[in-house]
Amino acid sequence: MASSLPPYALEVTPESSLQFSITQYPPSSGGDGDESNASKCMLTLRHTGATKECLAFKVKTTQPRRYLVRPNQGIVYPNSSETISILLVDKDRQVLWSTYERLGQSALDHSKDKFLVQSCVVSEEFAEQFQGDERGEGGQYRKELVEALTAMWNSVASGGTDVAVYNKKLHVKHLVDVSTGDAGNNEASAAGAGAGLGGTLPPSFSQPNQQSADKMSPEQLFDEVASLRRKYDELVAFSVNLTAERDILNNTLEQTRRDLNREIASRQALEKQGFKGGPVKGGVGGQNKSKGGGGISMNTMIIVVILSFLAAIRATNNGSVGFLRSVPALGGFLGFNRLDHPSRVDSALKDEL
């Protein structure tokens, strides 16, 4: 691996991922602010000696509140190495353990947490001020040196210098230590208890510790009380959620019942009016049905008859209806044939005289 790296790159171990062990209880009995409560992972940065210049490093993460990195920046001299301690705080350890209890290991296998290790060459004058300096807790430099490193990396990030930077990305894996808890039995007991209530209880609401209280240390008793308190809070939250879901279902059922009754009443009203169509929408289905039925209204028929009558009178006065005498039966019905016979014409003249 070292032969394929550029001279300004540090060799990172582990190479691709950081693994954190997730346990049910803290590794020690310290307080929540104690670092010993956190799962720890070690990261090693080694100067391969490909260049005689010193290399500066900086470790970044996508979850700065979840992980505590010490030191997160520094100087590595040729053919030397630097060990980085990465701590997972206890609060997030508990969150990850609760996720494991609810969804299993598969929910932790796709962690989006990532780390980025950056390295670049620094001048000899810049590196000399770090040589021989006494470090504080966690390998941290003095405040002045930390500020100098921060300013240098800010200058590199803003493009103020043409220094080449090597970036190494690391993924995070959270692996549950099942030896510290019986999660499988907890899930089975929770499922059986939830079946009697018509739902599923939180898997973390497991069977109480069967160990006798008089055999527990004060720390174990405190942890057990804290665990029972969390389980009680989860059970209360679960009951509240069930009540809310019940209310939502009742409201939905009542609204559906009202819609059904309204639909039935609309159909009955249409049937009484003689319509056998589909459901009424918006209360105007009957009007739409009468308008779109395709029949001729009475007013339209009266207007047509009057117009036809007037047209017939006008045609008679103009003498333009003679063509009707050639129509079989119609001519006789209208009296044209009677006027065509001479005898009938003479008889008519005599009557007039």
mmCIF file of C-alpha atoms in Angstrom:
data_model
loop_
_atom_site.group_PDB
_atom_site.id
_atom_site.type_symbol
_atom_site.label_atom_id
_atom_site.label_comp_id
_atom_site.label_asym_id
_atom_site.label_seq_id
_atom_site.Cartn_x
_atom_site.Cartn_y
_atom_site.Cartn_z
ATOM 1 C CA MET A 1 0.000 0.000 0.000
ATOM 2 C CA ALA A 2 2.795 2.438 0.909
ATOM 3 C CA SER A 3 4.371 2.192 -2.536
ATOM 4 C CA SER A 4 1.145 3.370 -4.219
ATOM 5 C CA LEU A 5 0.739 6.433 -2.016
ATOM 6 C CA PRO A 6 1.979 9.891 -3.040
ATOM 7 C CA PRO A 7 4.843 11.356 -0.969
ATOM 8 C CA TYR A 8 2.511 13.742 0.871
ATOM 9 C CA ALA A 9 0.177 10.950 2.013
ATOM 10 C CA LEU A 10 0.061 9.206 5.375
ATOM 11 C CA GLU A 11 -0.541 5.476 5.589
ATOM 12 C CA VAL A 12 -3.868 4.966 7.394
ATOM 13 C CA THR A 13 -4.659 1.889 9.473
ATOM 14 C CA PRO A 14 -7.318 0.475 9.351
ATOM 15 C CA GLU A 15 -7.440 0.991 5.633
ATOM 16 C CA SER A 16 -11.161 1.187 4.771
ATOM 17 C CA SER A 17 -13.451 1.184 7.818
ATOM 18 C CA LEU A 18 -13.630 1.866 11.540
ATOM 19 C CA GLN A 19 -15.470 -0.612 13.738
ATOM 20 C CA PHE A 20 -17.195 0.358 16.981
ATOM 21 C CA SER A 21 -18.535 -2.223 19.409
ATOM 22 C CA ILE A 22 -22.080 -1.490 20.626
ATOM 23 C CA THR A 23 -22.973 -2.930 24.021
ATOM 24 C CA GLN A 24 -26.110 -2.814 26.126
ATOM 25 C CA TYR A 25 -24.322 -1.352 29.122
ATOM 26 C CA PRO A 26 -21.322 0.988 29.320
ATOM 27 C CA PRO A 27 -17.904 -0.681 29.449
ATOM 28 C CA SER A 28 -17.276 0.959 32.839
ATOM 29 C CA SER A 29 -19.222 2.448 35.707
ATOM 30 C CA GLY A 30 -18.213 6.063 35.148
ATOM 31 C CA GLY A 31 -20.626 8.897 34.503
ATOM 32 C CA ASP A 32 -22.084 9.777 31.143
ATOM 33 C CA GLY A 33 -19.376 12.375 30.609
ATOM 34 C CA ASP A 34 -16.590 9.872 31.249
ATOM 35 C CA GLU A 35 -14.716 8.827 28.120
ATOM 36 C CA SER A 36 -14.444 5.285 29.431
ATOM 37 C CA ASN A 37 -18.191 4.959 28.804
ATOM 38 C CA ALA A 38 -17.663 5.317 25.073
ATOM 39 C CA SER A 39 -16.836 2.631 22.558
ATOM 40 C CA LYS A 40 -13.331 3.269 21.296
ATOM 41 C CA CYS A 41 -11.554 2.781 18.007
ATOM 42 C CA MET A 42 -7.866 3.415 17.330
ATOM 43 C CA LEU A 43 -6.591 4.958 14.089
ATOM 44 C CA THR A 44 -2.886 4.865 13.165
ATOM 45 C CA LEU A 45 -1.240 7.355 10.782
ATOM 46 C CA ARG A 46 2.271 6.443 9.617
ATOM 47 C CA HIS A 47 4.796 8.526 7.722
ATOM 48 C CA THR A 48 6.164 6.169 5.072
ATOM 49 C CA GLY A 49 9.430 8.068 4.686
ATOM 50 C CA ALA A 50 8.790 8.712 0.986
ATOM 51 C CA THR A 51 9.728 12.336 1.665
ATOM 52 C CA LYS A 52 12.006 13.948 4.233
ATOM 53 C CA GLU A 53 9.454 16.657 4.911
ATOM 54 C CA CYS A 54 7.025 16.555 7.781
ATOM 55 C CA LEU A 55 3.352 15.900 7.092
ATOM 56 C CA ALA A 56 0.399 17.565 8.765
ATOM 57 C CA PHE A 57 -2.848 15.660 9.266
ATOM 58 C CA LYS A 58 -6.451 16.501 10.081
ATOM 59 C CA VAL A 59 -9.293 14.076 10.893
ATOM 60 C CA LYS A 60 -12.855 15.084 10.052
ATOM 61 C CA THR A 61 -16.166 13.296 10.553
ATOM 62 C CA THR A 62 -19.743 13.703 9.368
ATOM 63 C CA GLN A 63 -20.944 13.318 12.997
ATOM 64 C CA PRO A 64 -18.738 15.577 15.142
ATOM 65 C CA ARG A 65 -21.170 15.370 18.088
ATOM 66 C CA ARG A 66 -21.202 11.591 18.068
ATOM 67 C CA TYR A 67 -17.459 10.983 17.957
ATOM 68 C CA LEU A 68 -14.663 12.500 19.985
ATOM 69 C CA VAL A 69 -11.365 12.521 18.040
ATOM 70 C CA ARG A 70 -8.085 13.072 19.918
ATOM 71 C CA PRO A 71 -5.958 14.525 18.537
ATOM 72 C CA ASN A 72 -7.906 15.620 15.468
ATOM 73 C CA GLN A 73 -4.872 17.364 13.883
ATOM 74 C CA GLY A 74 -1.115 17.349 14.265
ATOM 75 C CA ILE A 75 2.318 16.808 12.723
ATOM 76 C CA VAL A 76 3.926 13.464 11.817
ATOM 77 C CA TYR A 77 7.683 13.325 11.316
ATOM 78 C CA PRO A 78 9.418 11.064 8.748
ATOM 79 C CA ASN A 79 9.392 7.340 9.625
ATOM 80 C CA SER A 80 7.173 7.945 12.657
ATOM 81 C CA SER A 81 3.522 7.409 13.399
ATOM 82 C CA GLU A 82 0.634 8.986 15.249
ATOM 83 C CA THR A 83 -2.156 7.133 17.067
ATOM 84 C CA ILE A 84 -5.617 8.710 16.978
ATOM 85 C CA SER A 85 -8.248 7.777 19.554
ATOM 86 C CA ILE A 86 -11.862 7.956 18.355
ATOM 87 C CA LEU A 87 -14.561 7.645 21.016
ATOM 88 C CA LEU A 88 -18.268 7.003 20.531
ATOM 89 C CA VAL A 89 -20.082 8.917 23.262
ATOM 90 C CA ASP A 90 -22.359 6.965 25.558
ATOM 91 C CA LYS A 91 -25.558 8.786 24.582
ATOM 92 C CA ASP A 92 -25.229 7.686 20.968
ATOM 93 C CA ARG A 93 -24.226 4.188 22.074
ATOM 94 C CA GLN A 94 -27.586 3.909 23.833
ATOM 95 C CA VAL A 95 -29.399 5.173 20.747
ATOM 96 C CA LEU A 96 -27.663 2.621 18.553
ATOM 97 C CA TRP A 97 -28.431 -0.163 21.028
ATOM 98 C CA SER A 98 -32.122 0.811 21.062
ATOM 99 C CA THR A 99 -32.119 0.742 17.246
ATOM 100 C CA TYR A 100 -30.605 -2.739 17.358
ATOM 101 C CA GLU A 101 -33.296 -3.949 19.768
ATOM 102 C CA ARG A 102 -36.102 -2.630 17.538
ATOM 103 C CA LEU A 103 -34.764 -3.526 14.082
ATOM 104 C CA GLY A 104 -31.817 -5.855 14.538
ATOM 105 C CA GLN A 105 -28.237 -5.725 13.260
ATOM 106 C CA SER A 106 -29.351 -4.984 9.698
ATOM 107 C CA ALA A 107 -30.420 -1.503 10.795
ATOM 108 C CA LEU A 108 -26.830 -0.755 11.844
ATOM 109 C CA ASP A 109 -25.153 -2.260 8.795
ATOM 110 C CA HIS A 110 -25.874 0.771 6.628
ATOM 111 C CA SER A 111 -24.385 3.526 8.742
ATOM 112 C CA LYS A 112 -23.862 6.811 6.910
ATOM 113 C CA ASP A 113 -21.172 7.978 9.329
ATOM 114 C CA LYS A 114 -17.832 8.641 7.635
ATOM 115 C CA PHE A 115 -14.368 9.898 8.487
ATOM 116 C CA LEU A 116 -11.933 11.827 6.316
ATOM 117 C CA VAL A 117 -8.179 11.849 6.969
ATOM 118 C CA GLN A 118 -6.307 14.651 5.215
ATOM 119 C CA SER A 119 -2.549 15.058 4.984
ATOM 120 C CA CYS A 120 -0.161 17.510 3.309
ATOM 121 C CA VAL A 121 3.439 18.643 3.406
ATOM 122 C CA VAL A 122 4.445 21.462 5.767
ATOM 123 C CA SER A 123 7.614 23.503 5.877
ATOM 124 C CA GLU A 124 10.450 22.650 8.221
ATOM 125 C CA GLU A 125 10.066 25.956 10.057
ATOM 126 C CA PHE A 126 6.386 25.264 10.718
ATOM 127 C CA ALA A 127 7.100 21.725 11.971
ATOM 128 C CA GLU A 128 9.914 22.763 14.332
ATOM 129 C CA GLN A 129 7.549 24.557 16.688
ATOM 130 C CA PHE A 130 5.757 21.252 17.379
ATOM 131 C CA GLN A 131 8.900 19.241 18.029
ATOM 132 C CA GLY A 132 9.540 18.573 21.691
ATOM 133 C CA ASP A 133 6.282 20.193 22.792
ATOM 134 C CA GLU A 134 4.585 18.549 25.746
ATOM 135 C CA ARG A 135 1.121 17.389 24.864
ATOM 136 C CA GLY A 136 -1.890 17.446 27.079
ATOM 137 C CA GLU A 137 -4.663 14.903 27.626
ATOM 138 C CA GLY A 138 -5.462 12.866 24.532
ATOM 139 C CA GLY A 139 -2.287 14.002 22.753
ATOM 140 C CA GLN A 140 -3.555 17.547 22.244
ATOM 141 C CA TYR A 141 -1.105 20.358 21.514
ATOM 142 C CA ARG A 142 -0.971 23.690 23.273
ATOM 143 C CA LYS A 143 -3.614 26.235 22.354
ATOM 144 C CA GLU A 144 -1.186 28.333 20.304
ATOM 145 C CA LEU A 145 -0.084 25.338 18.248
ATOM 146 C CA VAL A 146 -3.669 24.209 17.730
ATOM 147 C CA GLU A 147 -4.547 27.659 16.444
ATOM 148 C CA ALA A 148 -1.527 27.597 14.104
ATOM 149 C CA LEU A 149 -2.617 24.222 12.677
ATOM 150 C CA THR A 150 -6.202 25.425 12.272
ATOM 151 C CA ALA A 151 -5.054 28.546 10.423
ATOM 152 C CA MET A 152 -2.818 26.458 8.166
ATOM 153 C CA TRP A 153 -5.676 24.078 7.220
ATOM 154 C CA ASN A 154 -8.049 26.994 6.659
ATOM 155 C CA SER A 155 -5.537 28.494 4.261
ATOM 156 C CA VAL A 156 -5.242 25.197 2.407
ATOM 157 C CA ALA A 157 -9.018 24.753 2.215
ATOM 158 C CA SER A 158 -9.548 28.283 0.881
ATOM 159 C CA GLY A 159 -6.966 27.805 -1.870
ATOM 160 C CA GLY A 160 -4.520 30.283 -0.378
ATOM 161 C CA THR A 161 -1.650 27.858 -1.020
ATOM 162 C CA ASP A 162 -0.837 25.404 -3.793
ATOM 163 C CA VAL A 163 -0.080 22.559 -1.367
ATOM 164 C CA ALA A 164 -1.320 19.151 -2.519
ATOM 165 C CA VAL A 165 -3.686 17.414 -0.086
ATOM 166 C CA TYR A 166 -4.254 13.673 0.211
ATOM 167 C CA ASN A 167 -7.756 12.598 1.261
ATOM 168 C CA LYS A 168 -8.521 9.198 2.727
ATOM 169 C CA LYS A 169 -12.158 8.254 3.389
ATOM 170 C CA LEU A 170 -13.158 5.721 6.028
ATOM 171 C CA HIS A 171 -16.573 4.178 6.568
ATOM 172 C CA VAL A 172 -17.997 3.342 9.986
ATOM 173 C CA LYS A 173 -19.349 -0.020 11.099
ATOM 174 C CA HIS A 174 -21.340 -0.548 14.294
ATOM 175 C CA LEU A 175 -21.154 -4.136 15.512
ATOM 176 C CA VAL A 176 -23.271 -5.277 18.447
ATOM 177 C CA ASP A 177 -21.590 -7.284 21.170
ATOM 178 C CA VAL A 178 -24.356 -9.831 21.827
ATOM 179 C CA SER A 179 -22.481 -11.303 24.780
ATOM 180 C CA THR A 180 -23.554 -8.315 26.903
ATOM 181 C CA GLY A 181 -27.274 -8.749 26.339
ATOM 182 C CA ASP A 182 -29.851 -11.270 25.252
ATOM 183 C CA ALA A 183 -31.563 -9.225 22.537
ATOM 184 C CA GLY A 184 -33.102 -12.247 20.820
ATOM 185 C CA ASN A 185 -34.926 -13.362 23.937
ATOM 186 C CA ASN A 186 -36.016 -9.791 24.585
ATOM 187 C CA GLU A 187 -37.599 -9.516 21.143
ATOM 188 C CA ALA A 188 -39.417 -12.834 21.495
ATOM 189 C CA SER A 189 -40.860 -11.955 24.901
ATOM 190 C CA ALA A 190 -41.912 -8.528 23.675
ATOM 191 C CA ALA A 191 -43.727 -10.008 20.680
ATOM 192 C CA GLY A 192 -45.592 -12.463 22.901
ATOM 193 C CA ALA A 193 -46.633 -9.753 25.337
ATOM 194 C CA GLY A 194 -47.770 -7.431 22.563
ATOM 195 C CA ALA A 195 -49.999 -10.072 20.977
ATOM 196 C CA GLY A 196 -52.290 -10.017 23.970
ATOM 197 C CA LEU A 197 -52.810 -6.262 23.588
ATOM 198 C CA GLY A 198 -53.569 -6.358 19.884
ATOM 199 C CA GLY A 199 -50.250 -4.669 19.039
ATOM 200 C CA THR A 200 -46.498 -4.977 19.343
ATOM 201 C CA LEU A 201 -44.747 -3.721 22.440
ATOM 202 C CA PRO A 202 -41.348 -2.079 22.154
ATOM 203 C CA PRO A 203 -38.724 -4.850 21.939
ATOM 204 C CA SER A 204 -36.657 -3.065 24.561
ATOM 205 C CA PHE A 205 -39.460 -3.767 27.075
ATOM 206 C CA SER A 206 -37.928 -7.112 27.931
ATOM 207 C CA GLN A 207 -38.074 -9.462 30.842
ATOM 208 C CA PRO A 208 -36.482 -8.105 34.021
ATOM 209 C CA ASN A 209 -33.050 -9.241 35.005
ATOM 210 C CA GLN A 210 -33.344 -12.589 36.705
ATOM 211 C CA GLN A 211 -30.205 -11.968 38.741
ATOM 212 C CA SER A 212 -30.906 -11.564 42.427
ATOM 213 C CA ALA A 213 -30.679 -7.993 43.674
ATOM 214 C CA ASP A 214 -28.574 -8.960 46.682
ATOM 215 C CA LYS A 215 -25.892 -10.295 44.302
ATOM 216 C CA MET A 216 -25.664 -7.076 42.310
ATOM 217 C CA SER A 217 -23.106 -4.393 42.898
ATOM 218 C CA PRO A 218 -24.310 -0.802 43.443
ATOM 219 C CA GLU A 219 -23.299 0.023 39.887
ATOM 220 C CA GLN A 220 -25.332 -2.882 38.507
ATOM 221 C CA LEU A 221 -28.331 -1.879 40.606
ATOM 222 C CA PHE A 222 -28.090 1.672 39.305
ATOM 223 C CA ASP A 223 -27.888 0.425 35.709
ATOM 224 C CA GLU A 224 -30.864 -1.875 36.270
ATOM 225 C CA VAL A 225 -32.974 0.951 37.716
ATOM 226 C CA ALA A 226 -32.018 3.195 34.804
ATOM 227 C CA SER A 227 -32.926 0.413 32.367
ATOM 228 C CA LEU A 228 -36.318 -0.113 34.024
ATOM 229 C CA ARG A 229 -36.942 3.618 33.893
ATOM 230 C CA ARG A 230 -36.265 3.671 30.155
ATOM 231 C CA LYS A 231 -38.542 0.700 29.623
ATOM 232 C CA TYR A 232 -41.304 2.377 31.601
ATOM 233 C CA ASP A 233 -40.988 5.550 29.513
ATOM 234 C CA GLU A 234 -41.106 3.478 26.309
ATOM 235 C CA LEU A 235 -44.217 1.652 27.529
ATOM 236 C CA VAL A 236 -45.955 4.948 28.339
ATOM 237 C CA ALA A 237 -45.055 6.317 24.912
ATOM 238 C CA PHE A 238 -46.312 3.118 23.307
ATOM 239 C CA SER A 239 -49.658 3.421 25.145
ATOM 240 C CA VAL A 240 -50.011 7.040 24.062
ATOM 241 C CA ASN A 241 -49.361 6.062 20.445
ATOM 242 C CA LEU A 242 -51.973 3.305 20.643
ATOM 243 C CA THR A 243 -54.548 5.751 22.015
ATOM 244 C CA ALA A 244 -53.809 8.236 19.239
ATOM 245 C CA GLU A 245 -54.127 5.547 16.567
ATOM 246 C CA ARG A 246 -57.441 4.406 18.076
ATOM 247 C CA ASP A 247 -58.829 7.941 17.924
ATOM 248 C CA ILE A 248 -57.724 8.338 14.323
ATOM 249 C CA LEU A 249 -59.399 5.050 13.337
ATOM 250 C CA ASN A 250 -62.625 6.018 15.121
ATOM 251 C CA ASN A 251 -62.743 9.376 13.346
ATOM 252 C CA THR A 252 -62.083 7.732 9.984
ATOM 253 C CA LEU A 253 -64.818 5.160 10.592
ATOM 254 C CA GLU A 254 -67.337 7.847 11.570
ATOM 255 C CA GLN A 255 -66.534 9.929 8.484
ATOM 256 C CA THR A 256 -66.922 6.872 6.249
ATOM 257 C CA ARG A 257 -70.285 6.075 7.834
ATOM 258 C CA ARG A 258 -71.523 9.627 7.185
ATOM 259 C CA ASP A 259 -70.382 9.490 3.557
ATOM 260 C CA LEU A 260 -72.174 6.174 3.084
ATOM 261 C CA ASN A 261 -75.438 7.480 4.533
ATOM 262 C CA ARG A 262 -75.260 10.567 2.341
ATOM 263 C CA GLU A 263 -74.692 8.424 -0.751
ATOM 264 C CA ILE A 264 -77.646 6.181 0.085
ATOM 265 C CA ALA A 265 -79.926 9.196 0.587
ATOM 266 C CA SER A 266 -78.840 10.676 -2.757
ATOM 267 C CA ARG A 267 -79.581 7.437 -4.595
ATOM 268 C CA GLN A 268 -83.009 7.138 -2.997
ATOM 269 C CA ALA A 269 -83.839 10.718 -3.996
ATOM 270 C CA LEU A 270 -82.877 9.997 -7.603
ATOM 271 C CA GLU A 271 -84.948 6.825 -7.717
ATOM 272 C CA LYS A 272 -88.010 8.728 -6.498
ATOM 273 C CA GLN A 273 -87.569 11.212 -9.355
ATOM 274 C CA GLY A 274 -87.405 8.380 -11.887
ATOM 275 C CA PHE A 275 -83.680 8.425 -12.489
ATOM 276 C CA LYS A 276 -81.712 5.223 -12.294
ATOM 277 C CA GLY A 277 -78.297 6.720 -12.883
ATOM 278 C CA GLY A 278 -75.100 6.518 -10.889
ATOM 279 C CA PRO A 279 -74.217 8.265 -7.650
ATOM 280 C CA VAL A 280 -74.978 11.933 -7.186
ATOM 281 C CA LYS A 281 -71.954 14.182 -6.968
ATOM 282 C CA GLY A 282 -72.243 17.604 -5.401
ATOM 283 C CA GLY A 283 -76.068 17.423 -5.204
ATOM 284 C CA VAL A 284 -76.568 18.428 -8.860
ATOM 285 C CA GLY A 285 -76.728 14.970 -10.421
ATOM 286 C CA GLY A 286 -80.499 15.255 -11.069
ATOM 287 C CA GLN A 287 -80.086 18.562 -12.875
ATOM 288 C CA ASN A 288 -77.272 17.266 -15.005
ATOM 289 C CA LYS A 289 -79.324 14.204 -15.804
ATOM 290 C CA SER A 290 -82.340 16.241 -17.003
ATOM 291 C CA LYS A 291 -80.193 18.585 -19.026
ATOM 292 C CA GLY A 292 -78.256 15.836 -20.718
ATOM 293 C CA GLY A 293 -81.177 13.441 -21.363
ATOM 294 C CA GLY A 294 -81.347 14.204 -25.134
ATOM 295 C CA GLY A 295 -85.234 14.852 -25.326
ATOM 296 C CA ILE A 296 -87.175 17.840 -26.807
ATOM 297 C CA SER A 297 -88.915 20.115 -24.344
ATOM 298 C CA MET A 298 -92.551 21.184 -24.684
ATOM 299 C CA ASN A 299 -91.660 24.832 -25.288
ATOM 300 C CA THR A 300 -89.498 23.869 -28.249
ATOM 301 C CA MET A 301 -92.302 21.820 -29.833
ATOM 302 C CA ILE A 302 -94.831 24.713 -29.500
ATOM 303 C CA ILE A 303 -92.441 27.147 -31.158
ATOM 304 C CA VAL A 304 -91.846 24.733 -34.051
ATOM 305 C CA VAL A 305 -95.612 24.255 -34.606
ATOM 306 C CA ILE A 306 -96.282 28.005 -34.647
ATOM 307 C CA LEU A 307 -93.461 28.660 -37.097
ATOM 308 C CA SER A 308 -94.714 25.869 -39.363
ATOM 309 C CA PHE A 309 -98.242 27.253 -39.316
ATOM 310 C CA LEU A 310 -97.093 30.738 -40.255
ATOM 311 C CA ALA A 311 -94.919 29.357 -43.050
ATOM 312 C CA ALA A 312 -97.912 27.424 -44.457
ATOM 313 C CA ILE A 313 -100.097 30.545 -44.525
ATOM 314 C CA ARG A 314 -97.421 32.489 -46.331
ATOM 315 C CA ALA A 315 -96.938 29.724 -48.897
ATOM 316 C CA THR A 316 -100.692 29.541 -49.588
ATOM 317 C CA ASN A 317 -100.928 33.286 -50.216
ATOM 318 C CA ASN A 318 -98.025 33.136 -52.639
ATOM 319 C CA GLY A 319 -99.414 30.145 -54.519
ATOM 320 C CA SER A 320 -96.251 28.177 -53.987
ATOM 321 C CA VAL A 321 -97.881 25.019 -52.675
ATOM 322 C CA GLY A 322 -99.092 23.685 -56.016
ATOM 323 C CA PHE A 323 -96.401 21.042 -56.060
ATOM 324 C CA LEU A 324 -98.269 19.228 -53.305
ATOM 325 C CA ARG A 325 -101.086 18.151 -55.699
ATOM 326 C CA SER A 326 -98.661 15.627 -57.276
ATOM 327 C CA VAL A 327 -98.138 13.920 -53.946
ATOM 328 C CA PRO A 328 -100.353 10.799 -53.717
ATOM 329 C CA ALA A 329 -103.120 11.011 -51.156
ATOM 330 C CA LEU A 330 -101.759 14.266 -49.797
ATOM 331 C CA GLY A 331 -103.128 16.292 -52.721
ATOM 332 C CA GLY A 332 -106.628 14.864 -52.252
ATOM 333 C CA PHE A 333 -106.450 15.399 -48.520
ATOM 334 C CA LEU A 334 -105.624 19.052 -49.052
ATOM 335 C CA GLY A 335 -108.395 19.519 -51.657
ATOM 336 C CA PHE A 336 -106.263 20.045 -54.764
ATOM 337 C CA ASN A 337 -107.901 17.190 -56.726
ATOM 338 C CA ARG A 338 -111.378 18.649 -56.215
ATOM 339 C CA LEU A 339 -110.416 21.887 -57.869
ATOM 340 C CA ASP A 340 -108.777 20.139 -60.832
ATOM 341 C CA HIS A 341 -112.037 18.570 -62.292
ATOM 342 C CA PRO A 342 -113.989 20.901 -64.647
ATOM 343 C CA SER A 343 -117.370 19.795 -63.405
ATOM 344 C CA ARG A 344 -116.420 20.668 -59.962
ATOM 345 C CA VAL A 345 -115.149 24.021 -61.167
ATOM 346 C CA ASP A 346 -118.393 24.778 -63.015
ATOM 347 C CA SER A 347 -120.425 23.759 -60.023
ATOM 348 C CA ALA A 348 -118.401 26.050 -57.925
ATOM 349 C CA LEU A 349 -118.934 28.945 -60.387
ATOM 350 C CA LYS A 350 -122.660 28.333 -60.493
ATOM 351 C CA ASP A 351 -122.859 28.448 -56.772
ATOM 352 C CA GLU A 352 -121.067 31.760 -56.796
ATOM 353 C CA LEU A 353 -123.466 33.221 -59.434
#
